[in-house]
Amino acid sequence: MEVLVIVLAVILSLIIWVVAIYNRLVKLKNRFQNAFSQIDVQLRRRYDLIPNLVETAKGYLKHEQDTLQKVIEARNHALSAMKKASQNPGDGKLMQALSGAEGVLGGAMINLNALTEAYPDLKADQTMQQLTEELTSTENRVSFARQAYNDEVMFYNTQRETFPDILFSAMFGFHLAELFEVTNPEVKEAVRVNF
Amino acid sequence: MDFFGHQEQAQRRTYALFAWFACAVVVVVFAVYAAVTIGLFVGQVFQGDSFQSQTEWFQVHAFWDKMRFLWVSSIAVALILAGSAYKIYQLKQGGGAAVAEMLGGKRLPSNVRDVLAKRLLNVVEEMAIASGLPVPPVYILNQSGINAFAAGFSPSDTVIGVTRGAIEMLNRDELQGVIAHEFSHILHGDTRINMRMMGLLHGMTLISDAGMLLLTARHSARYSSRQRGTAPAIFVLGFLLFLVGLVGMVVADLIKRAVSRQREFLADASAVQFTRNPEGIANALKVIGGYKEGSQVRHSDALPMGHFFFGNALKRAAVGVGATRWWASHPPLSERIQRIDPRFHGKLTSVKGEDKQQRVLAEAVHAGKGVGFAQVMGSDVQPIDATINDYQLWLASVGEPEQVTLARAAEQLQKIPERLRDFAHDSYTARAVCYALLLSADDEQRRVQMSLLEKSADKNVLREMLDIQREVMDLSTELRLPLIDIMLPALKAMSKPQYQTFVKNIRVLIKANHRISLFEYMLQRLLLRHLKPSFSSIEIKQVKYHNARDLSAECGCVLGILIGYGAHEEPEALLETLTTELLGTPMPWPPARLLQLTRLDEALTKLECAAPSVKKALLAACIQAVLADGLLHVKESEALRAIADGMDCPVPII
């Protein structure tokens, strides 16, 4: 019967151990999900700025409606992707969709910037300059928030894949979380530099 | 009772908690023993002679068996302690944030733009600035009930949690009342006790979990033929353990009530004193009473955490004389309302959720840009004379903020330029503000600092720093402490690698600035001290020094530096007078090497572990030092507040 006691004790300590693993993963998951809310705020800020920018540019770029339209479309698309992603940050599909939409938006913004270069009046416009400046700053904020999020995701993913957590992570529904990286590599450089 | 009295009382209540816990363990151990004995006995009866065992204590001959008791009690105690130790460890890793996250809370970014969320953040900020506490991060629980909580071991790791129902259903005054109630818990040391209690009592509930496990493990045990005979015994044992676990839970609950229930009245009363608006909190309670969701929090972990909340989290708040009053974690609503508003006769009118929500939203939107900030200068706000010469009054205000301070906090926050406030609310730009605060006034040194920063810091953050430098330099001294305070939640949102880089840069800046002032030094110390618990495990300061004489060198250092900072005519004489009062013997002026800022750092670290009475005496001496020349210089008083903060004594703004 002593065996029974020992078995019981082992079972109980196993349970405490598993609960501890579970709790640790929950904590790390909460962390990266909280970190996403920072990105959320910054992206929203950016998506709010873009229509103003387009509105200002409209007056000068009468013959370039197509480019402007693309920017707005890309912005709307990115906004809806962001809203979906914030429901469940870290989800592979949603995050990839967001990355993709951000990439497209970045590309559209590059085209707009290139266009701006060709119109000195627009470039000299006070409002335009202010908005561009603010957009650049927001861009930096986004990348800082993204770095924080990616750091937390890395901690989570690493923990999730280390032994013994790996034995339980799938069972408890702790899936691999997706980093938030902008898919178009040019974007990072180009948008930041602006003029 | 003043702040220090409350701290001492909190210490005694912690001891009482441990004593209660020990008693509860004894009760539970005996209950487990009885359960095991009965379980084995039933097993014997069912199995007859086939229930053989080589272990003597498994054979039930009589109810009492010493060997069996030793076995059972050691296993039970080990289990309880292991459960408690694990929970305490877990809480120390995350502090108040861990509790908020366990309850499903989402951190509210400081730069959020939603009107209602912004209003909440402003209420919290004002309250924190007024009381001299670091601004706590705010978590939102996605619950339609109206509730709130504060959790944390120390002011640095404390967080405030508020349900969505509360921000949608309460107007600004009501919300302010609720938040003031939570701040009172923080100031009176209740949050720390609650954290400890949660950790300790976790072990108790483990027993019922173990019983549950045995009940469900019955089937798996049956297929193994060797164990076959024991199945009924295991079943009975499991069932009994489950019952015992219930006993444990009830005992745990009783302890919670004993320790925390009376505190709700105190917190309500303090909230009234703080906001000087009994209507606010009374109306909030009335809304809870009349609202169909009440203060309910639907979360599986709400049960062990019920004592953290503003209202009864577990079920719809019972109005009137509840039948199970001893069981509730909070006193009945009507009694709470009656104590605040004596005209209240126990009739609550029902509140329609949607109507009230629309009114609250309309009010918040209407308040427009100032959404958030309280209407400064109500009729009962007196302008304060900048030369408060009574140090006793000042000392008495520690941890007991009054409505005037609240109005003044709102005023100060509004004085911070809006752009700077925006910068402070964003973790990306808040770093830039911190760096700018530590830039030397000396051109040459600033150049050195800049070149060092260029190497280690992100170049974009340097750009932001240059961008905000002017505003930071122009900021008046009295606003610098509030500025640091409002930056804390945003900075706590950094990831660990980002935090490490940040700390490195701060150190670089301090090292390169040879002419750093006491106040600037204290600013960075305060900043790093409050940030640390968010990125590493929390150390709980134990009281080690009960007599100021054990800390005479440290007291001398603090007083000497503070007196030196104030440019008095006879610093030696002043120090002698103050130390005579504080230590009983006059202290000669310490040599310069003992008055360096690094010494102050060490001294304050030690003073954190002083008993509340020692802190009180030292703080009294510090206030006298600041007031000695009959004038109150902002620079000195702010340095004093920063020093007091270093000892976790929240000095309200004056």
mmCIF file of C-alpha atoms in Angstrom, chain B residues 46-388:
data_model
loop_
_atom_site.group_PDB
_atom_site.id
_atom_site.type_symbol
_atom_site.label_atom_id
_atom_site.label_comp_id
_atom_site.label_asym_id
_atom_site.label_seq_id
_atom_site.Cartn_x
_atom_site.Cartn_y
_atom_site.Cartn_z
ATOM 1 C CA PHE B 46 -16.209 -3.632 1.498
ATOM 2 C CA GLN B 47 -13.227 -5.805 0.715
ATOM 3 C CA GLY B 48 -13.191 -7.868 3.886
ATOM 4 C CA ASP B 49 -10.046 -9.962 4.217
ATOM 5 C CA SER B 50 -8.797 -9.297 0.724
ATOM 6 C CA PHE B 51 -7.921 -5.766 1.827
ATOM 7 C CA GLN B 52 -4.485 -6.768 2.944
ATOM 8 C CA SER B 53 -1.538 -4.542 3.152
ATOM 9 C CA GLN B 54 1.968 -4.734 4.375
ATOM 10 C CA THR B 55 1.640 -1.225 5.759
ATOM 11 C CA GLU B 56 0.495 -1.186 9.309
ATOM 12 C CA TRP B 57 -1.178 2.207 9.327
ATOM 13 C CA PHE B 58 -3.455 1.295 6.461
ATOM 14 C CA GLN B 59 -5.261 -1.181 8.703
ATOM 15 C CA VAL B 60 -7.926 0.622 10.594
ATOM 16 C CA HIS B 61 -8.110 -0.851 14.100
ATOM 17 C CA ALA B 62 -9.035 2.285 15.892
ATOM 18 C CA PHE B 63 -9.826 5.833 14.799
ATOM 19 C CA TRP B 64 -6.584 7.160 16.212
ATOM 20 C CA ASP B 65 -3.291 5.831 14.925
ATOM 21 C CA LYS B 66 -0.102 7.747 15.387
ATOM 22 C CA MET B 67 1.683 6.428 12.310
ATOM 23 C CA ARG B 68 -1.290 7.079 10.121
ATOM 24 C CA PHE B 69 -1.607 10.582 11.495
ATOM 25 C CA LEU B 70 2.042 11.325 10.807
ATOM 26 C CA TRP B 71 1.791 10.091 7.245
ATOM 27 C CA VAL B 72 -1.454 11.816 6.471
ATOM 28 C CA SER B 73 -0.598 15.103 8.112
ATOM 29 C CA SER B 74 2.815 15.360 6.502
ATOM 30 C CA ILE B 75 1.391 14.679 3.057
ATOM 31 C CA ALA B 76 -1.463 17.152 3.579
ATOM 32 C CA VAL B 77 0.795 19.867 4.953
ATOM 33 C CA ALA B 78 3.311 19.329 2.165
ATOM 34 C CA LEU B 79 0.532 19.605 -0.377
ATOM 35 C CA ILE B 80 -0.905 22.789 1.114
ATOM 36 C CA LEU B 81 2.476 24.430 1.434
ATOM 37 C CA ALA B 82 3.512 23.383 -2.056
ATOM 38 C CA GLY B 83 0.302 24.844 -3.467
ATOM 39 C CA SER B 84 0.758 28.093 -1.570
ATOM 40 C CA ALA B 85 4.446 28.371 -2.404
ATOM 41 C CA TYR B 86 3.750 27.847 -6.073
ATOM 42 C CA LYS B 87 1.049 30.504 -6.147
ATOM 43 C CA ILE B 88 3.152 33.011 -4.240
ATOM 44 C CA TYR B 89 6.016 32.359 -6.631
ATOM 45 C CA GLN B 90 3.711 32.872 -9.577
ATOM 46 C CA LEU B 91 2.353 36.133 -8.143
ATOM 47 C CA LYS B 92 5.834 37.413 -7.437
ATOM 48 C CA GLN B 93 6.764 36.874 -11.056
ATOM 49 C CA GLY B 94 4.036 39.110 -12.363
ATOM 50 C CA GLY B 95 2.741 41.149 -9.414
ATOM 51 C CA GLY B 96 -0.525 42.950 -9.889
ATOM 52 C CA ALA B 97 -0.356 42.467 -13.647
ATOM 53 C CA ALA B 98 -0.438 38.693 -13.131
ATOM 54 C CA VAL B 99 -3.712 38.985 -11.225
ATOM 55 C CA ALA B 100 -5.230 41.202 -13.904
ATOM 56 C CA GLU B 101 -4.153 38.783 -16.610
ATOM 57 C CA MET B 102 -5.489 35.779 -14.701
ATOM 58 C CA LEU B 103 -8.859 37.513 -14.726
ATOM 59 C CA GLY B 104 -8.667 37.981 -18.481
ATOM 60 C CA GLY B 105 -7.739 41.671 -18.341
ATOM 61 C CA LYS B 106 -6.322 43.486 -21.340
ATOM 62 C CA ARG B 107 -3.863 46.273 -20.762
ATOM 63 C CA LEU B 108 -5.157 49.640 -21.879
ATOM 64 C CA PRO B 109 -2.463 51.449 -23.891
ATOM 65 C CA SER B 110 -1.838 54.925 -22.442
ATOM 66 C CA ASN B 111 -2.250 56.499 -25.841
ATOM 67 C CA VAL B 112 -5.657 54.954 -26.480
ATOM 68 C CA ARG B 113 -8.061 57.328 -28.193
ATOM 69 C CA ASP B 114 -11.427 55.916 -27.280
ATOM 70 C CA VAL B 115 -13.317 58.589 -25.325
ATOM 71 C CA LEU B 116 -14.442 56.415 -22.414
ATOM 72 C CA ALA B 117 -11.101 54.677 -22.050
ATOM 73 C CA LYS B 118 -9.304 58.002 -22.152
ATOM 74 C CA ARG B 119 -11.582 59.352 -19.442
ATOM 75 C CA LEU B 120 -10.763 56.389 -17.235
ATOM 76 C CA LEU B 121 -7.024 56.840 -17.757
ATOM 77 C CA ASN B 122 -7.312 60.519 -16.870
ATOM 78 C CA VAL B 123 -9.212 59.759 -13.670
ATOM 79 C CA VAL B 124 -6.550 57.248 -12.660
ATOM 80 C CA GLU B 125 -3.721 59.628 -13.532
ATOM 81 C CA GLU B 126 -5.167 62.516 -11.523
ATOM 82 C CA MET B 127 -5.725 60.296 -8.557
ATOM 83 C CA ALA B 128 -2.203 58.901 -8.649
ATOM 84 C CA ILE B 129 -0.551 62.292 -9.083
ATOM 85 C CA ALA B 130 -2.648 63.736 -6.269
ATOM 86 C CA SER B 131 -1.775 60.992 -3.831
ATOM 87 C CA GLY B 132 1.886 60.760 -4.767
ATOM 88 C CA LEU B 133 1.710 57.195 -6.046
ATOM 89 C CA PRO B 134 3.188 56.056 -9.358
ATOM 90 C CA VAL B 135 0.484 55.909 -12.026
ATOM 91 C CA PRO B 136 -0.647 52.272 -12.229
ATOM 92 C CA PRO B 137 -1.243 50.538 -15.574
ATOM 93 C CA VAL B 138 -4.949 50.037 -16.211
ATOM 94 C CA TYR B 139 -6.502 46.768 -17.353
ATOM 95 C CA ILE B 140 -9.938 46.350 -18.851
ATOM 96 C CA LEU B 141 -11.992 43.266 -18.062
ATOM 97 C CA ASN B 142 -14.451 42.510 -20.794
ATOM 98 C CA GLN B 143 -17.426 42.095 -18.433
ATOM 99 C CA SER B 144 -20.751 43.852 -18.460
ATOM 100 C CA GLY B 145 -21.011 43.952 -14.643
ATOM 101 C CA ILE B 146 -19.762 47.108 -12.889
ATOM 102 C CA ASN B 147 -16.644 46.366 -10.903
ATOM 103 C CA ALA B 148 -13.035 47.325 -10.328
ATOM 104 C CA PHE B 149 -10.012 46.083 -8.442
ATOM 105 C CA ALA B 150 -6.494 47.028 -7.451
ATOM 106 C CA ALA B 151 -3.793 44.398 -7.085
ATOM 107 C CA GLY B 152 -0.083 44.458 -6.348
ATOM 108 C CA PHE B 153 2.553 43.875 -3.697
ATOM 109 C CA SER B 154 3.916 47.416 -3.730
ATOM 110 C CA PRO B 155 2.956 50.673 -5.438
ATOM 111 C CA SER B 156 5.449 49.898 -8.215
ATOM 112 C CA ASP B 157 3.750 46.737 -9.404
ATOM 113 C CA THR B 158 0.187 47.729 -8.634
ATOM 114 C CA VAL B 159 -2.355 47.699 -11.425
ATOM 115 C CA ILE B 160 -5.954 48.832 -11.553
ATOM 116 C CA GLY B 161 -8.544 46.718 -13.306
ATOM 117 C CA VAL B 162 -11.918 48.046 -14.382
ATOM 118 C CA THR B 163 -14.744 46.203 -16.106
ATOM 119 C CA ARG B 164 -16.142 47.430 -19.385
ATOM 120 C CA GLY B 165 -19.486 47.749 -17.608
ATOM 121 C CA ALA B 166 -17.998 50.248 -15.182
ATOM 122 C CA ILE B 167 -16.628 52.595 -17.822
ATOM 123 C CA GLU B 168 -19.794 52.401 -19.857
ATOM 124 C CA MET B 169 -22.301 52.699 -17.030
ATOM 125 C CA LEU B 170 -20.710 55.184 -14.633
ATOM 126 C CA ASN B 171 -20.372 58.887 -15.194
ATOM 127 C CA ARG B 172 -17.187 60.676 -14.360
ATOM 128 C CA ASP B 173 -18.004 61.409 -10.719
ATOM 129 C CA GLU B 174 -19.130 57.862 -10.071
ATOM 130 C CA LEU B 175 -16.074 56.438 -11.775
ATOM 131 C CA GLN B 176 -13.884 58.753 -9.755
ATOM 132 C CA GLY B 177 -15.496 57.493 -6.555
ATOM 133 C CA VAL B 178 -14.789 53.899 -7.526
ATOM 134 C CA ILE B 179 -11.175 54.617 -8.456
ATOM 135 C CA ALA B 180 -10.665 56.591 -5.230
ATOM 136 C CA HIS B 181 -11.920 53.551 -3.336
ATOM 137 C CA GLU B 182 -9.279 51.431 -5.070
ATOM 138 C CA PHE B 183 -6.548 53.945 -4.335
ATOM 139 C CA SER B 184 -7.507 53.831 -0.704
ATOM 140 C CA HIS B 185 -6.874 50.080 -0.762
ATOM 141 C CA ILE B 186 -3.433 50.711 -2.228
ATOM 142 C CA LEU B 187 -2.592 53.457 0.285
ATOM 143 C CA HIS B 188 -3.761 51.420 3.265
ATOM 144 C CA GLY B 189 -1.755 48.353 2.375
ATOM 145 C CA ASP B 190 -4.805 46.219 1.590
ATOM 146 C CA THR B 191 -3.662 45.226 -1.874
ATOM 147 C CA ARG B 192 -0.482 43.674 -0.536
ATOM 148 C CA ILE B 193 -2.377 41.645 2.033
ATOM 149 C CA ASN B 194 -4.805 40.527 -0.628
ATOM 150 C CA MET B 195 -1.940 39.285 -2.771
ATOM 151 C CA ARG B 196 -0.433 37.338 0.094
ATOM 152 C CA MET B 197 -3.786 35.959 1.067
ATOM 153 C CA MET B 198 -4.472 34.760 -2.429
ATOM 154 C CA GLY B 199 -1.140 32.955 -2.511
ATOM 155 C CA LEU B 200 -1.509 31.342 0.901
ATOM 156 C CA LEU B 201 -5.078 30.226 0.468
ATOM 157 C CA HIS B 202 -4.362 28.615 -2.861
ATOM 158 C CA GLY B 203 -2.914 25.633 -1.003
ATOM 159 C CA MET B 204 -6.229 25.063 0.737
ATOM 160 C CA THR B 205 -8.165 24.714 -2.474
ATOM 161 C CA LEU B 206 -5.608 22.243 -3.810
ATOM 162 C CA ILE B 207 -7.010 19.573 -1.494
ATOM 163 C CA SER B 208 -10.406 19.707 -3.100
ATOM 164 C CA ASP B 209 -8.700 19.569 -6.489
ATOM 165 C CA ALA B 210 -6.883 16.425 -5.341
ATOM 166 C CA GLY B 211 -10.200 14.926 -4.216
ATOM 167 C CA MET B 212 -11.723 15.767 -7.583
ATOM 168 C CA LEU B 213 -8.857 14.020 -9.285
ATOM 169 C CA LEU B 214 -9.312 10.830 -7.261
ATOM 170 C CA LEU B 215 -13.021 10.841 -8.007
ATOM 171 C CA THR B 216 -12.393 11.002 -11.724
ATOM 172 C CA ALA B 217 -9.376 8.671 -11.610
ATOM 173 C CA ARG B 218 -11.570 5.890 -10.274
ATOM 174 C CA HIS B 219 -12.153 4.389 -13.689
ATOM 175 C CA SER B 220 -8.583 4.329 -14.763
ATOM 176 C CA ALA B 221 -7.599 2.679 -11.501
ATOM 177 C CA ARG B 222 -10.062 -0.120 -12.053
ATOM 178 C CA TYR B 223 -8.549 -1.675 -15.143
ATOM 179 C CA SER B 224 -5.308 -2.429 -13.414
ATOM 180 C CA SER B 225 -5.968 -5.778 -11.793
ATOM 181 C CA ARG B 226 -3.409 -5.333 -9.093
ATOM 182 C CA GLN B 227 -5.103 -2.244 -7.836
ATOM 183 C CA ARG B 228 -8.527 -3.673 -8.387
ATOM 184 C CA GLY B 229 -9.449 -4.180 -4.791
ATOM 185 C CA THR B 230 -8.768 -0.623 -3.812
ATOM 186 C CA ALA B 231 -11.134 1.061 -6.222
ATOM 187 C CA PRO B 232 -14.031 1.661 -3.814
ATOM 188 C CA ALA B 233 -11.568 2.865 -1.232
ATOM 189 C CA ILE B 234 -10.086 5.347 -3.701
ATOM 190 C CA PHE B 235 -13.533 6.480 -4.680
ATOM 191 C CA VAL B 236 -14.573 7.019 -1.092
ATOM 192 C CA LEU B 237 -11.240 8.651 -0.307
ATOM 193 C CA GLY B 238 -11.630 10.953 -3.261
ATOM 194 C CA PHE B 239 -15.116 11.906 -2.277
ATOM 195 C CA LEU B 240 -14.092 12.552 1.302
ATOM 196 C CA LEU B 241 -11.077 14.568 0.220
ATOM 197 C CA PHE B 242 -13.365 16.598 -1.960
ATOM 198 C CA LEU B 243 -15.576 17.272 1.037
ATOM 199 C CA VAL B 244 -12.519 18.151 3.083
ATOM 200 C CA GLY B 245 -11.447 20.425 0.278
ATOM 201 C CA LEU B 246 -14.780 22.147 0.595
ATOM 202 C CA VAL B 247 -14.056 22.568 4.283
ATOM 203 C CA GLY B 248 -10.730 24.075 3.251
ATOM 204 C CA MET B 249 -12.426 26.438 0.853
ATOM 205 C CA VAL B 250 -14.962 27.557 3.414
ATOM 206 C CA VAL B 251 -12.237 28.120 5.986
ATOM 207 C CA ALA B 252 -10.262 30.036 3.368
ATOM 208 C CA ASP B 253 -13.294 32.146 2.636
ATOM 209 C CA LEU B 254 -13.859 32.867 6.304
ATOM 210 C CA ILE B 255 -10.287 34.087 6.581
ATOM 211 C CA LYS B 256 -10.776 36.342 3.584
ATOM 212 C CA ARG B 257 -13.871 37.861 5.157
ATOM 213 C CA ALA B 258 -12.168 38.322 8.481
ATOM 214 C CA VAL B 259 -9.199 40.043 6.925
ATOM 215 C CA SER B 260 -10.775 42.128 4.217
ATOM 216 C CA ARG B 261 -14.462 42.787 4.763
ATOM 217 C CA GLN B 262 -14.253 45.680 7.184
ATOM 218 C CA ARG B 263 -11.744 47.300 4.859
ATOM 219 C CA GLU B 264 -14.474 48.058 2.360
ATOM 220 C CA PHE B 265 -16.102 50.592 4.697
ATOM 221 C CA LEU B 266 -12.746 52.232 5.289
ATOM 222 C CA ALA B 267 -12.072 52.420 1.564
ATOM 223 C CA ASP B 268 -15.504 53.900 0.922
ATOM 224 C CA ALA B 269 -14.968 56.509 3.615
ATOM 225 C CA SER B 270 -11.518 57.381 2.277
ATOM 226 C CA ALA B 271 -12.927 57.719 -1.214
ATOM 227 C CA VAL B 272 -15.359 60.295 0.128
ATOM 228 C CA GLN B 273 -12.603 62.153 1.911
ATOM 229 C CA PHE B 274 -10.416 62.004 -1.178
ATOM 230 C CA THR B 275 -12.979 63.259 -3.676
ATOM 231 C CA ARG B 276 -15.018 65.208 -1.132
ATOM 232 C CA ASN B 277 -17.991 64.060 -3.133
ATOM 233 C CA PRO B 278 -20.127 61.477 -1.312
ATOM 234 C CA GLU B 279 -22.509 61.462 -4.267
ATOM 235 C CA GLY B 280 -19.953 59.953 -6.605
ATOM 236 C CA ILE B 281 -19.296 56.701 -4.825
ATOM 237 C CA ALA B 282 -22.816 56.461 -3.372
ATOM 238 C CA ASN B 283 -24.309 56.812 -6.836
ATOM 239 C CA ALA B 284 -21.898 54.250 -8.215
ATOM 240 C CA LEU B 285 -23.108 51.792 -5.585
ATOM 241 C CA LYS B 286 -26.704 52.674 -6.353
ATOM 242 C CA VAL B 287 -26.139 52.066 -10.063
ATOM 243 C CA ILE B 288 -24.681 48.654 -9.232
ATOM 244 C CA GLY B 289 -27.709 47.905 -7.078
ATOM 245 C CA GLY B 290 -30.188 48.916 -9.731
ATOM 246 C CA TYR B 291 -28.439 47.381 -12.708
ATOM 247 C CA LYS B 292 -29.340 43.889 -13.772
ATOM 248 C CA GLU B 293 -25.750 42.785 -14.221
ATOM 249 C CA GLY B 294 -24.812 44.295 -10.866
ATOM 250 C CA SER B 295 -21.146 43.916 -10.107
ATOM 251 C CA GLN B 296 -20.855 40.386 -11.409
ATOM 252 C CA VAL B 297 -17.635 39.170 -12.954
ATOM 253 C CA ARG B 298 -18.072 36.011 -14.986
ATOM 254 C CA HIS B 299 -14.710 34.341 -14.887
ATOM 255 C CA SER B 300 -13.626 30.995 -13.558
ATOM 256 C CA ASP B 301 -10.912 32.648 -11.489
ATOM 257 C CA ALA B 302 -13.208 35.260 -9.980
ATOM 258 C CA LEU B 303 -13.961 32.991 -7.014
ATOM 259 C CA PRO B 304 -10.484 32.931 -5.440
ATOM 260 C CA MET B 305 -10.055 36.614 -6.274
ATOM 261 C CA GLY B 306 -13.375 37.940 -5.040
ATOM 262 C CA HIS B 307 -11.710 39.906 -2.257
ATOM 263 C CA PHE B 308 -9.844 42.081 -4.739
ATOM 264 C CA PHE B 309 -12.940 43.687 -6.160
ATOM 265 C CA PHE B 310 -14.861 46.893 -5.528
ATOM 266 C CA GLY B 311 -18.215 45.128 -5.400
ATOM 267 C CA ASN B 312 -19.311 41.561 -4.938
ATOM 268 C CA ALA B 313 -17.918 39.818 -7.995
ATOM 269 C CA LEU B 314 -19.518 36.433 -7.563
ATOM 270 C CA LYS B 315 -23.210 36.855 -7.956
ATOM 271 C CA ARG B 316 -25.699 39.624 -8.345
ATOM 272 C CA ALA B 317 -25.154 41.806 -5.318
ATOM 273 C CA ALA B 318 -27.708 41.012 -2.663
ATOM 274 C CA VAL B 319 -29.540 44.131 -1.687
ATOM 275 C CA GLY B 320 -31.086 44.448 1.723
ATOM 276 C CA VAL B 321 -30.271 42.248 4.625
ATOM 277 C CA GLY B 322 -28.740 39.271 2.911
ATOM 278 C CA ALA B 323 -29.307 35.914 4.530
ATOM 279 C CA THR B 324 -25.698 34.869 4.101
ATOM 280 C CA ARG B 325 -23.884 37.966 5.206
ATOM 281 C CA TRP B 326 -20.924 36.165 6.715
ATOM 282 C CA TRP B 327 -20.364 34.456 3.423
ATOM 283 C CA ALA B 328 -20.188 37.552 1.236
ATOM 284 C CA SER B 329 -16.788 39.043 0.494
ATOM 285 C CA HIS B 330 -18.296 42.497 0.716
ATOM 286 C CA PRO B 331 -20.771 44.092 3.113
ATOM 287 C CA PRO B 332 -24.261 44.440 1.655
ATOM 288 C CA LEU B 333 -24.635 47.291 -0.810
ATOM 289 C CA SER B 334 -27.406 49.019 1.089
ATOM 290 C CA GLU B 335 -25.296 49.160 4.224
ATOM 291 C CA ARG B 336 -22.381 50.610 2.290
ATOM 292 C CA ILE B 337 -24.598 53.231 0.693
ATOM 293 C CA GLN B 338 -26.203 54.092 4.012
ATOM 294 C CA ARG B 339 -22.865 54.771 5.648
ATOM 295 C CA ILE B 340 -21.999 57.272 2.938
ATOM 296 C CA ASP B 341 -25.436 58.728 2.414
ATOM 297 C CA PRO B 342 -27.492 58.635 5.650
ATOM 298 C CA ARG B 343 -30.635 59.726 3.815
ATOM 299 C CA PHE B 344 -30.685 56.496 1.842
ATOM 300 C CA HIS B 345 -33.532 54.219 2.862
ATOM 301 C CA GLY B 346 -32.668 51.052 1.079
ATOM 302 C CA LYS B 347 -34.794 51.475 -2.033
ATOM 303 C CA LEU B 348 -32.853 51.114 -5.241
ATOM 304 C CA THR B 349 -34.416 52.187 -8.486
ATOM 305 C CA SER B 350 -33.623 49.934 -11.372
ATOM 306 C CA VAL B 351 -31.187 51.326 -13.900
ATOM 307 C CA LYS B 352 -31.704 50.631 -17.589
ATOM 308 C CA GLY B 353 -28.385 49.641 -19.082
ATOM 309 C CA GLU B 354 -28.710 51.259 -22.495
ATOM 310 C CA ASP B 355 -30.181 54.566 -21.296
ATOM 311 C CA LYS B 356 -27.468 55.066 -18.771
ATOM 312 C CA GLN B 357 -24.755 54.068 -21.230
ATOM 313 C CA GLN B 358 -25.965 56.644 -23.720
ATOM 314 C CA ARG B 359 -26.050 59.373 -21.086
ATOM 315 C CA VAL B 360 -22.541 58.519 -19.910
ATOM 316 C CA LEU B 361 -21.168 58.503 -23.444
ATOM 317 C CA ALA B 362 -22.887 61.761 -24.322
ATOM 318 C CA GLU B 363 -21.473 63.383 -21.216
ATOM 319 C CA ALA B 364 -17.988 62.139 -21.957
ATOM 320 C CA VAL B 365 -18.094 63.295 -25.568
ATOM 321 C CA HIS B 366 -19.568 66.614 -24.527
ATOM 322 C CA ALA B 367 -16.738 67.240 -22.141
ATOM 323 C CA GLY B 368 -14.776 67.228 -25.393
ATOM 324 C CA LYS B 369 -11.123 67.963 -25.249
ATOM 325 C CA GLY B 370 -11.099 68.283 -21.529
ATOM 326 C CA VAL B 371 -12.912 64.914 -21.394
ATOM 327 C CA GLY B 372 -10.994 63.741 -19.006
ATOM 328 C CA PHE B 373 -9.836 66.307 -16.669
ATOM 329 C CA ALA B 374 -11.942 67.218 -13.684
ATOM 330 C CA GLN B 375 -13.396 70.680 -13.691
ATOM 331 C CA VAL B 376 -10.668 72.536 -11.912
ATOM 332 C CA MET B 377 -11.669 75.019 -9.238
ATOM 333 C CA GLY B 378 -14.919 73.928 -7.721
ATOM 334 C CA SER B 379 -16.332 76.268 -5.107
ATOM 335 C CA ASP B 380 -14.844 74.406 -2.173
ATOM 336 C CA VAL B 381 -11.329 74.398 -3.526
ATOM 337 C CA GLN B 382 -9.140 76.823 -1.656
ATOM 338 C CA PRO B 383 -6.064 78.232 -3.283
ATOM 339 C CA ILE B 384 -3.139 76.968 -1.261
ATOM 340 C CA ASP B 385 -0.527 79.144 0.235
ATOM 341 C CA ALA B 386 2.825 78.039 -1.112
ATOM 342 C CA THR B 387 4.424 78.401 2.289
ATOM 343 C CA ILE B 388 2.958 75.737 4.497
#
